[in-house]
Amino acid sequence: MSAQLRNELLFGTRALLRDNPLSQWRLRALQRNESLDRAQLEQLQAALLHRTMQTAIARLPMYKHLPRDFPVAAAPEVLRTMFPIIAKDMLFVQRGALYPNRGQRQPWQAPGKSSGTTGAPVTLFRSLASLLMEQAFVKRHWAWAGYHDGMVRATLRGELVAGFGQAGPPFWFWNRYNCQLLVSSRHLVDAHADAIIDRLEQLAPAMLQAYPSTAFTLAGLLQRRQRRLGIPFVFTSSEPLYPHQRALVEQWFGGKVMDMYGMAERVAFAGECEHGQLHINPDYSYVEIVDEDGCPTDDYGSVVGTTFHNHAMPLVRYRLSDHTRWRRGLCACGRAWPMIEVVSGKFEDCITGGNGEPVSSSVLTFAFKNMNGICKSQVAQVGPARWEVRVVPLQGFTATDQQKLVDNIHQLVDPHVAVTVVLRDDIPSTAAGKFRWVVNEFDPPRNAA
Ligand SMILES: [Zn+2]
């Protein structure tokens, strides 16, 4: 079967399933939750949590000894006191206890794979209902930018829509079922950039969906050509979004970045609102932020989430390796939804400075702010107080620039760390097409999920 025909079938079937009157009804039901006050949200959460806990006790051997006769209002308290926090490695070690049906996926359940940036990827079972709900949550977030079904969008997220060796356009696929242009991020290189930019200019999408890294790469290509695209909204997700990426993307796309936080395990979902706050969606899952001992904290901690919508394999109090903190107060957008600070990179990608303390990746971006001639970069911890900065240089990146980068790190980030700059032809992404800007190759923390 030709790739073209395969794509037609894939996107046609997907649209039939996902985008129909029922999905519109689902979306409108979710949108009503945007006007609930805190007390109403708490009630809704308790009801959804109660349902998940009941399913977990009924279906998963891990919880079968737990009592089921607690009232709805007590669900959050019962969760905290009787359900242990689970981590990714337990899904392997205790598969028989944490998977339904003795670990055998039923034919009507969909497999979901975590990307496995470190360690082995984990496969989860998903119900059809949860897949449809996921789509509704994403569309609710898109609606914050005024985007709805029928409007044109472009997608730059690692889809294989053009052959690796392909030397000429099209480096994209037009999904007519969703008015969506899927652009091959693997062809975002100087040689093909003009063709891709021309196509996007002609299409004038209302919105671009991208990884932070792919949007940033395209912004860099635009910058070098001094060309601007007028795309009003760029929705980023799946990787941490760094301030330097947001700034360059907003400058050259001429629109606003709306970041989204989610994961393959689907135990937390947050979307950036019109006022730039990252709101946890309280009707998606039950989110806790806990310290190293598993206690709730107002300081930075790990995100722990309990699904509300995937009853095929309910993940309860699943600890992610993402770090963040609650943000107090009310948002000007009027939604009474909890806010969190920007989610820092994966815990295992945290690097440490000269004194052994973690270094914020946002601080690290300061060193790159006034640098020219860098096409792509990556900061890796390769030893105690030793970093390797990998740079894919553009023409004109000199030894002086190299030294300036080292000086920037010493002056703006950490004076006591040994820095080596290494020039590379390319820095590969992970198998899933994601890019990790900060990596710890020396001492990934052991307790990282
Ligand atoms: Zn808001």
Coordinates of C-alpha atoms and ligand atoms in Angstrom, one line a residue:
M1 CA 0.0 0.0 0.0
S2 CA 1.3 3.4 -0.9
A3 CA 2.2 5.8 2.0
Q4 CA -0.4 8.3 0.7
L5 CA -3.2 5.7 0.7
R6 CA -2.1 4.5 4.2
N7 CA -2.3 8.0 5.5
E8 CA -5.7 8.6 3.9
L9 CA -7.1 5.5 5.6
L10 CA -5.4 6.3 8.9
F11 CA -6.6 9.9 9.2
G12 CA -10.0 9.2 7.7
T13 CA -10.8 6.5 10.2
R14 CA -9.4 8.5 13.0
A15 CA -11.5 11.5 12.2
L16 CA -14.6 9.3 11.9
L17 CA -14.0 8.0 15.4
R18 CA -12.8 11.2 17.1
D19 CA -14.6 14.0 15.4
N20 CA -18.3 13.5 15.3
P21 CA -21.5 14.9 17.0
L22 CA -20.7 12.8 20.0
S23 CA -17.3 14.4 20.4
Q24 CA -18.9 17.8 20.2
W25 CA -21.3 16.9 23.0
R26 CA -18.4 15.6 25.1
L27 CA -16.4 18.8 24.5
R28 CA -19.4 21.0 25.5
A29 CA -19.9 19.0 28.7
L30 CA -16.2 19.5 29.6
Q31 CA -16.5 23.2 28.8
R32 CA -19.2 23.6 31.4
N33 CA -16.6 22.7 34.1
E34 CA -14.7 25.9 33.3
S35 CA -17.3 28.0 35.2
L36 CA -17.5 25.8 38.3
D37 CA -16.4 27.3 41.6
R38 CA -13.9 25.6 44.0
A39 CA -16.6 23.8 46.0
Q40 CA -18.3 22.5 42.9
L41 CA -15.0 21.3 41.5
E42 CA -14.1 19.5 44.8
Q43 CA -17.5 17.7 44.6
L44 CA -16.9 16.7 41.0
Q45 CA -13.4 15.5 41.8
A46 CA -14.6 13.4 44.7
A47 CA -17.2 11.7 42.5
L48 CA -14.7 11.0 39.7
L49 CA -12.1 9.8 42.1
H50 CA -14.5 7.6 43.9
R51 CA -15.4 5.9 40.6
T52 CA -11.7 5.3 39.8
M53 CA -11.0 3.9 43.2
Q54 CA -13.9 1.5 43.0
T55 CA -12.7 0.2 39.6
A56 CA -9.2 -0.1 40.9
I57 CA -10.3 -2.2 43.9
A58 CA -12.5 -4.3 41.7
R59 CA -10.1 -4.9 38.9
L60 CA -6.5 -4.8 40.2
P61 CA -5.1 -7.4 42.6
M62 CA -3.0 -4.7 44.2
Y63 CA -6.0 -3.1 45.9
K64 CA -8.4 -6.1 46.3
H65 CA -8.0 -6.1 50.1
L66 CA -9.2 -2.5 50.4
P67 CA -12.7 -1.7 51.6
R68 CA -15.1 -0.4 49.0
D69 CA -17.8 1.0 51.2
F70 CA -16.5 4.5 51.8
P71 CA -18.7 7.5 50.9
V72 CA -17.9 9.7 47.9
A73 CA -16.9 12.7 50.0
A74 CA -14.2 10.6 51.7
A75 CA -12.5 9.5 48.5
P76 CA -9.6 12.0 48.7
E77 CA -8.9 11.1 52.3
V78 CA -9.1 7.3 51.6
L79 CA -6.8 7.7 48.6
R80 CA -4.1 9.4 50.7
T81 CA -4.3 7.0 53.6
M82 CA -4.9 3.7 52.0
F83 CA -3.5 3.8 48.5
P84 CA 0.3 3.7 48.2
I85 CA 2.2 5.9 45.7
I86 CA 3.4 3.8 42.8
A87 CA 6.3 4.4 40.5
K88 CA 7.0 3.3 37.0
D89 CA 9.3 0.4 37.9
M90 CA 6.5 -1.2 39.9
L91 CA 4.6 -1.6 36.6
F92 CA 7.3 -4.0 35.6
V93 CA 8.1 -5.7 38.9
Q94 CA 4.4 -6.0 40.0
R95 CA 2.7 -6.4 36.7
G96 CA 0.4 -9.1 38.0
A97 CA -0.9 -6.7 40.7
L98 CA -1.1 -3.5 38.8
Y99 CA -2.4 -4.6 35.4
P100 CA -5.9 -6.0 34.9
N101 CA -6.6 -9.4 33.5
R102 CA -3.3 -10.9 34.7
G103 CA -1.4 -8.4 32.5
Q104 CA -3.2 -9.5 29.2
R105 CA -4.5 -6.7 27.1
Q106 CA -8.0 -7.3 25.8
P107 CA -8.5 -6.8 22.0
W108 CA -10.8 -3.8 22.5
Q109 CA -8.2 -2.0 24.6
A110 CA -5.6 0.3 23.0
P111 CA -2.0 0.0 23.9
G112 CA -0.3 3.2 25.0
K113 CA 3.4 3.6 25.2
S114 CA 5.4 6.0 27.3
S115 CA 8.3 7.4 25.4
G116 CA 10.9 6.0 27.8
T117 CA 13.4 8.8 27.5
T118 CA 15.3 6.9 30.1
G119 CA 14.9 3.3 30.8
A120 CA 12.4 1.0 29.3
P121 CA 9.2 2.3 27.8
V122 CA 6.1 1.1 29.5
T123 CA 3.0 -0.1 27.7
L124 CA -0.4 0.7 29.3
F125 CA -3.9 -0.4 28.4
R126 CA -6.3 2.3 27.4
S127 CA -10.1 2.2 27.0
L128 CA -11.7 3.6 23.9
A129 CA -13.6 6.0 26.1
S130 CA -10.4 7.3 27.5
L131 CA -9.0 7.9 24.0
L132 CA -12.1 10.0 23.1
M133 CA -11.9 11.9 26.4
E134 CA -8.3 12.7 25.8
Q135 CA -9.2 14.3 22.5
A136 CA -12.0 16.3 24.2
F137 CA -9.5 17.7 26.8
V138 CA -7.1 18.7 24.1
K139 CA -9.8 20.4 22.1
R140 CA -11.0 22.2 25.2
H141 CA -7.5 23.7 25.5
W142 CA -7.4 24.6 21.8
A143 CA -10.7 26.4 22.3
W144 CA -8.9 28.8 24.7
A145 CA -7.2 30.2 21.5
G146 CA -10.5 30.3 19.7
Y147 CA -9.6 27.2 17.7
H148 CA -12.4 24.8 16.8
D149 CA -13.0 21.9 14.4
G150 CA -13.1 23.1 10.8
M151 CA -10.3 25.6 11.2
V152 CA -6.9 25.0 9.6
R153 CA -4.0 23.8 11.6
A154 CA -0.4 22.6 11.0
T155 CA 1.3 19.9 13.0
L156 CA 5.1 19.5 13.5
R157 CA 5.4 16.7 15.9
G158 CA 7.6 13.9 14.5
E159 CA 5.0 12.3 12.3
L160 CA 6.5 10.2 9.5
V161 CA 4.9 11.9 6.5
A162 CA 7.9 12.0 4.1
G163 CA 10.6 9.5 3.3
F164 CA 13.9 9.9 5.1
G165 CA 15.9 10.1 1.9
Q166 CA 13.3 12.3 0.1
A167 CA 15.1 15.2 -1.6
G168 CA 12.2 17.3 -2.8
P169 CA 8.8 18.4 -1.6
P170 CA 6.2 17.6 -0.5
F171 CA 7.6 17.2 3.0
W172 CA 4.1 17.1 4.4
F173 CA 0.8 15.4 4.2
W174 CA -2.6 17.2 3.9
N175 CA -5.1 15.5 6.2
R176 CA -8.3 16.8 4.6
Y177 CA -10.5 15.2 7.2
N178 CA -9.2 17.6 9.9
C179 CA -7.9 20.5 7.8
Q180 CA -4.5 19.6 9.1
L181 CA -1.1 19.9 7.4
L182 CA 1.3 17.4 8.9
V183 CA 4.8 18.6 8.3
S184 CA 7.8 16.2 8.6
S185 CA 10.0 17.5 11.4
R186 CA 12.8 15.3 10.1
H187 CA 13.1 17.5 7.0
L188 CA 13.4 20.8 9.0
V189 CA 16.9 21.5 7.7
D190 CA 18.4 24.4 5.8
A191 CA 18.1 22.6 2.4
H192 CA 14.3 22.1 2.7
A193 CA 13.4 25.0 4.9
D194 CA 12.2 27.4 2.1
A195 CA 9.8 24.8 0.7
I196 CA 8.3 24.1 4.2
I197 CA 8.1 27.8 5.1
D198 CA 6.5 28.6 1.7
R199 CA 3.9 25.9 2.2
L200 CA 3.0 27.2 5.7
E201 CA 2.8 30.7 4.5
Q202 CA 0.4 29.7 1.7
L203 CA -1.7 27.6 4.2
A204 CA -1.9 30.4 6.8
P205 CA -3.0 28.0 9.6
A206 CA -4.9 29.4 12.6
M207 CA -2.7 27.3 14.8
L208 CA 0.5 25.2 14.9
Q209 CA 0.9 22.1 17.1
A210 CA 4.5 21.3 17.8
Y211 CA 7.1 20.0 20.2
P212 CA 9.0 23.0 21.7
S213 CA 12.1 21.7 20.0
T214 CA 10.6 21.5 16.5
A215 CA 8.9 24.9 16.8
F216 CA 12.3 26.3 18.0
T217 CA 14.1 24.7 15.1
L218 CA 11.7 26.2 12.6
A219 CA 11.9 29.6 14.4
G220 CA 15.7 29.4 13.9
L221 CA 15.3 28.7 10.2
L222 CA 12.9 31.7 9.9
Q223 CA 15.3 33.9 11.8
R224 CA 18.3 33.1 9.5
R225 CA 16.1 33.9 6.5
Q226 CA 14.6 37.0 8.2
R227 CA 11.2 35.6 7.3
R228 CA 8.2 35.8 9.6
L229 CA 5.1 33.6 9.6
G230 CA 1.8 34.9 10.9
I231 CA 0.6 32.0 13.0
P232 CA -1.5 33.4 15.8
F233 CA -1.1 30.4 18.2
V234 CA 1.5 27.7 18.7
F235 CA 0.5 24.8 21.0
T236 CA 3.5 23.1 22.4
S237 CA 3.6 19.9 24.4
S238 CA 5.5 16.6 25.2
E239 CA 8.8 18.2 26.2
P240 CA 9.8 20.9 28.6
L241 CA 9.4 24.4 27.0
Y242 CA 12.4 26.6 27.8
P243 CA 12.1 30.4 28.0
H244 CA 14.6 30.9 25.1
Q245 CA 12.5 28.6 22.9
R246 CA 9.2 30.5 23.7
A247 CA 10.9 33.9 23.0
L248 CA 12.3 32.9 19.6
V249 CA 9.1 31.1 18.5
E250 CA 6.9 34.0 19.5
Q251 CA 9.2 36.5 17.7
W252 CA 9.3 34.6 14.3
F253 CA 5.9 33.0 14.3
G254 CA 4.3 36.3 15.3
G255 CA 1.9 34.5 17.7
K256 CA 1.5 33.3 21.2
V257 CA 2.8 30.0 22.6
M258 CA 0.2 28.0 24.6
D259 CA 2.0 25.2 26.4
M260 CA 0.4 22.0 27.4
Y261 CA 1.6 19.5 30.0
G262 CA 0.6 15.9 29.7
M263 CA 2.2 12.4 29.5
A264 CA 1.6 9.0 28.1
E265 CA 0.4 7.7 31.4
R266 CA -2.3 10.4 31.3
V267 CA -2.5 11.0 35.0
A268 CA -2.2 14.8 34.8
F269 CA -3.1 17.4 32.2
A270 CA -2.4 21.2 32.4
G271 CA -2.9 23.9 29.8
E272 CA -1.6 27.4 29.6
C273 CA -4.5 29.9 29.6
E274 CA -4.9 33.3 27.9
H275 CA -3.1 34.9 30.9
G276 CA -0.1 32.6 30.7
Q277 CA -1.0 30.5 33.8
L278 CA -0.6 26.7 33.7
H279 CA -3.9 25.3 35.0
I280 CA -4.2 21.7 36.1
N281 CA -7.5 20.3 34.6
P282 CA -9.3 19.2 37.7
D283 CA -11.8 17.1 35.8
Y284 CA -9.0 15.1 34.0
S285 CA -7.3 13.5 37.0
Y286 CA -6.5 13.9 40.7
V287 CA -3.2 15.6 41.0
E288 CA -1.0 15.8 44.1
I289 CA 2.5 17.3 44.5
V290 CA 4.5 15.3 47.1
D291 CA 8.0 15.5 48.6
E292 CA 10.5 12.7 48.8
D293 CA 8.6 11.0 51.6
G294 CA 5.4 11.1 49.6
C295 CA 3.8 13.8 51.8
P296 CA 1.9 16.7 50.2
T297 CA 4.1 19.8 49.9
D298 CA 3.7 23.4 49.0
D299 CA 7.3 23.4 47.9
Y300 CA 8.7 21.8 44.8
G301 CA 7.9 18.1 44.6
S302 CA 7.0 15.3 42.2
V303 CA 3.7 15.2 40.4
V304 CA 1.5 12.2 41.5
G305 CA -1.7 11.6 39.5
T306 CA -4.7 9.4 39.5
T307 CA -6.7 8.9 36.3
F308 CA -10.4 9.7 36.1
H309 CA -11.1 8.4 32.6
N310 CA -9.1 5.3 31.9
H311 CA -10.9 2.5 33.6
A312 CA -9.3 -0.2 31.5
M313 CA -6.2 0.1 33.6
P314 CA -6.7 2.7 36.4
L315 CA -3.4 4.2 37.5
V316 CA -3.8 5.3 41.0
R317 CA -1.3 7.7 42.7
Y318 CA 1.2 7.2 39.9
R319 CA 4.4 9.2 40.6
L320 CA 5.9 11.0 37.6
S321 CA 9.5 12.2 37.4
D322 CA 8.3 15.8 36.7
H323 CA 9.0 18.5 39.3
T324 CA 6.8 21.5 40.0
R325 CA 5.1 23.5 42.7
W326 CA 1.5 24.8 43.3
R327 CA 1.0 28.4 42.5
R328 CA -1.4 30.1 44.9
G329 CA -3.9 32.8 44.1
L330 CA -6.5 33.4 41.5
C331 CA -6.0 33.7 37.8
A332 CA -7.4 36.7 35.8
C333 CA -9.0 34.2 33.4
G334 CA -11.6 33.4 36.0
R335 CA -11.2 29.6 36.0
A336 CA -11.1 28.4 39.6
W337 CA -8.6 25.6 38.5
P338 CA -5.4 25.0 40.4
M339 CA -2.3 26.5 38.9
I340 CA 1.2 25.0 38.9
E341 CA 4.6 26.5 38.1
V342 CA 6.3 25.6 34.8
V343 CA 7.2 21.9 34.9
S344 CA 10.9 21.5 35.0
G345 CA 12.5 18.8 32.9
K346 CA 12.4 15.2 33.9
F347 CA 14.0 14.6 37.2
E348 CA 16.5 12.3 35.7
D349 CA 17.6 15.1 33.3
C350 CA 18.4 17.4 36.2
I351 CA 22.1 18.4 36.2
T352 CA 24.1 19.6 39.1
G353 CA 26.7 22.4 39.4
G354 CA 30.1 22.8 41.1
N355 CA 28.6 22.5 44.6
G356 CA 26.5 19.4 43.7
E357 CA 23.2 21.4 43.8
P358 CA 20.7 21.1 41.0
V359 CA 20.9 23.8 38.3
S360 CA 17.7 25.1 36.9
S361 CA 17.4 24.6 33.1
S362 CA 15.8 28.0 32.9
V363 CA 18.9 29.6 34.5
L364 CA 21.0 27.6 32.0
T365 CA 19.2 29.3 29.1
F366 CA 20.7 32.7 30.2
A367 CA 24.1 31.5 28.9
F368 CA 22.7 31.0 25.4
K369 CA 20.7 34.2 25.2
N370 CA 23.2 36.5 23.5
M371 CA 24.9 33.8 21.5
N372 CA 24.9 33.7 17.7
G373 CA 25.8 30.9 15.3
I374 CA 24.2 28.1 17.2
C375 CA 21.9 25.9 15.2
K376 CA 21.2 23.4 18.0
S377 CA 22.6 22.7 21.4
Q378 CA 22.5 20.3 24.3
V379 CA 24.0 20.5 27.8
A380 CA 25.1 17.1 29.3
Q381 CA 26.4 16.3 32.7
V382 CA 29.4 14.0 32.1
G383 CA 31.0 13.9 35.5
P384 CA 30.9 15.6 39.0
A385 CA 30.9 19.3 38.3
R386 CA 31.6 18.6 34.6
W387 CA 29.4 19.6 31.7
E388 CA 29.7 19.0 28.0
V389 CA 28.0 21.5 25.8
R390 CA 27.2 20.1 22.4
V391 CA 26.8 22.6 19.7
V392 CA 25.7 22.2 16.1
P393 CA 27.3 25.3 14.7
L394 CA 26.2 27.6 11.9
Q395 CA 28.7 29.1 9.6
G396 CA 30.6 31.8 11.4
F397 CA 30.6 30.1 14.8
T398 CA 34.2 30.8 15.8
A399 CA 36.5 29.8 18.6
T400 CA 35.7 33.2 20.2
D401 CA 32.0 32.3 20.3
Q402 CA 33.0 29.0 21.8
Q403 CA 34.9 30.8 24.6
K404 CA 32.1 33.3 25.0
L405 CA 29.7 30.4 25.7
V406 CA 32.0 29.0 28.4
D407 CA 32.4 32.4 29.9
N408 CA 28.6 33.0 29.9
I409 CA 28.1 29.7 31.8
H410 CA 30.7 30.7 34.4
Q411 CA 29.4 34.3 34.8
L412 CA 25.6 33.6 34.5
V413 CA 25.1 30.1 35.7
D414 CA 27.8 28.5 37.7
P415 CA 31.5 29.6 38.2
H416 CA 32.7 26.3 39.5
V417 CA 31.7 23.9 36.8
A418 CA 34.2 22.6 34.2
V419 CA 32.7 23.1 30.7
T420 CA 33.8 21.6 27.5
V421 CA 32.3 22.7 24.2
V422 CA 32.1 20.0 21.6
L423 CA 31.1 20.7 18.0
R424 CA 28.7 18.2 16.3
D425 CA 27.1 17.7 12.9
D426 CA 23.8 16.9 14.6
I427 CA 22.4 16.0 18.0
P428 CA 19.9 13.2 17.6
S429 CA 16.4 13.2 19.1
T430 CA 15.0 10.2 21.0
A431 CA 13.3 7.4 19.0
A432 CA 10.0 9.2 19.5
G433 CA 11.4 12.3 17.8
K434 CA 11.6 14.2 21.1
F435 CA 14.6 16.3 21.9
R436 CA 16.2 16.5 25.3
W437 CA 18.1 19.8 25.8
V438 CA 19.5 19.0 29.2
V439 CA 20.7 15.4 29.9
N440 CA 22.4 13.9 32.8
E441 CA 24.7 11.1 31.5
F442 CA 26.7 10.8 34.6
D443 CA 24.5 10.3 37.6
P444 CA 20.8 10.0 36.9
P445 CA 19.1 10.0 40.3
R446 CA 18.1 6.4 41.3
N447 CA 14.6 7.2 42.5
A448 CA 13.6 8.7 39.2
A449 CA 10.5 7.0 37.9
Ligands
ZN1 ZN -5.9 31.3 33.8

